[in-house]
mmCIF file of C-alpha atoms in Angstrom:
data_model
loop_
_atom_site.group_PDB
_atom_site.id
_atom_site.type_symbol
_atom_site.label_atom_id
_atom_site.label_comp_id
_atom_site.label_asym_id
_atom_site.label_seq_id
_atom_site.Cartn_x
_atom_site.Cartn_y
_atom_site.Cartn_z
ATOM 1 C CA UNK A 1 -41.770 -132.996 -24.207
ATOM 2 C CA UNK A 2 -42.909 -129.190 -23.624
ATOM 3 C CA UNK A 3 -44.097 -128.575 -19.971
ATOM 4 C CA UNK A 4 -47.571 -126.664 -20.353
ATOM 5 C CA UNK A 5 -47.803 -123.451 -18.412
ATOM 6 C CA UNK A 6 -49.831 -124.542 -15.016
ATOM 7 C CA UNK A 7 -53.510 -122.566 -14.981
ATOM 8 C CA UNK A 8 -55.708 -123.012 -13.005
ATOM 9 C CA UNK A 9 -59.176 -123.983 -13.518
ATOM 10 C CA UNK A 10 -60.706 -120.861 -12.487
ATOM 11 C CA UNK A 11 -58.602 -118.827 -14.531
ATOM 12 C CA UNK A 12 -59.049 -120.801 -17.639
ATOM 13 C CA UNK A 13 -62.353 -120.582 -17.811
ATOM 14 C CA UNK A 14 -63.183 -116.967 -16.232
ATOM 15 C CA UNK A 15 -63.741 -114.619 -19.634
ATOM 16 C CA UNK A 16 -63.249 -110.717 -19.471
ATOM 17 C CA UNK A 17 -65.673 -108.988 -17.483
ATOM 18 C CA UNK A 18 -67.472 -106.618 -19.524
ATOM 19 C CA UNK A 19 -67.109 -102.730 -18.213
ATOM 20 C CA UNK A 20 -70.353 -102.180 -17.109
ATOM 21 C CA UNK A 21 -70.774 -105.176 -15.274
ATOM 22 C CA UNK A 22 -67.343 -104.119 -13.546
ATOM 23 C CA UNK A 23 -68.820 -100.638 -12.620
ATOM 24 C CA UNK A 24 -72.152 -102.059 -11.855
ATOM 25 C CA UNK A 25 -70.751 -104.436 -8.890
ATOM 26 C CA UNK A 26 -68.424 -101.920 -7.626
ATOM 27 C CA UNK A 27 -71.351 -99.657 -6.988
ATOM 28 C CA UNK A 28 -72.994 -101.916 -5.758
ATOM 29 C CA UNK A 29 -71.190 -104.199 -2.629
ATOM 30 C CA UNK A 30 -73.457 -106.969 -1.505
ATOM 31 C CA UNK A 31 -74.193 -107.444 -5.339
ATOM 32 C CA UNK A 32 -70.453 -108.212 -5.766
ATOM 33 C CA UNK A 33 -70.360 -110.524 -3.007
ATOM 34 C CA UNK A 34 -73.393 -112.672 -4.629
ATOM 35 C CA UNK A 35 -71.073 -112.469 -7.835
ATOM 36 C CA UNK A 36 -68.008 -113.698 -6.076
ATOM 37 C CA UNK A 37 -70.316 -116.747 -4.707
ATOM 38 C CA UNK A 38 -71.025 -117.696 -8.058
ATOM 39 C CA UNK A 39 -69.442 -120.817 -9.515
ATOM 40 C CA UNK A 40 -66.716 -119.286 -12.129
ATOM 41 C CA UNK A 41 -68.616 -121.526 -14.749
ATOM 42 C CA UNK A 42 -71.903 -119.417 -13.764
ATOM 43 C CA UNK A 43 -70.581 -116.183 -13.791
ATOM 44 C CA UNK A 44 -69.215 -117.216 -17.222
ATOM 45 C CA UNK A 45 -71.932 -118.283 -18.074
ATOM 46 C CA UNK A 46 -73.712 -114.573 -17.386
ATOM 47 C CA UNK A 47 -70.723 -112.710 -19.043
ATOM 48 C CA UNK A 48 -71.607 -115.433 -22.091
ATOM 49 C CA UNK A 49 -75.405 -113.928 -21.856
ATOM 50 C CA UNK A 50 -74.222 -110.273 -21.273
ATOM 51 C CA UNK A 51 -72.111 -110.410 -23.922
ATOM 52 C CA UNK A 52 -74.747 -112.087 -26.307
ATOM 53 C CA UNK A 53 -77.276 -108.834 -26.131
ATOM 54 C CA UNK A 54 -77.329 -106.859 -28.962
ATOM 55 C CA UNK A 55 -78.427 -103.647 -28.014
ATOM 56 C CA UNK A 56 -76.977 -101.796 -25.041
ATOM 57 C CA UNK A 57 -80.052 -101.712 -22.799
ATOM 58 C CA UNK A 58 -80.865 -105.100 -22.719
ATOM 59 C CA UNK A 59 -77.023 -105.553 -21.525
ATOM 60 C CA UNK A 60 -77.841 -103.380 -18.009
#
């Protein structure tokens, strides 16, 4: 039987984090501490919603 590669949860279900988001919390410090206290399934669940906009404003 094939061994599957070990992940772990947080990585499995963390997606890409889109660039402005990226740039957004490194401006911003205490912003990317809240992020980082966020459940990985709620900050995918933002990056879901970010991702979701469709125009660029509503994505800031």
């Amino acid at each position: 039987m094939k061994k599957m590669p070990s992940v772990s949860v947080a990585q499995a279900s963390e997606p890409s984090m889109p660039t402005d988001l990226r740039k957004a919390l490194a401006t911003h410090p205490a912003i990317q501490t809240l992020w980082m206290s966020l459940t990985p399934i709620a900050r995918r669940d933002w990056i879901s919603w970010i991702h979701s906009a469709e125009q660029a404003e509503s994505k800031i």
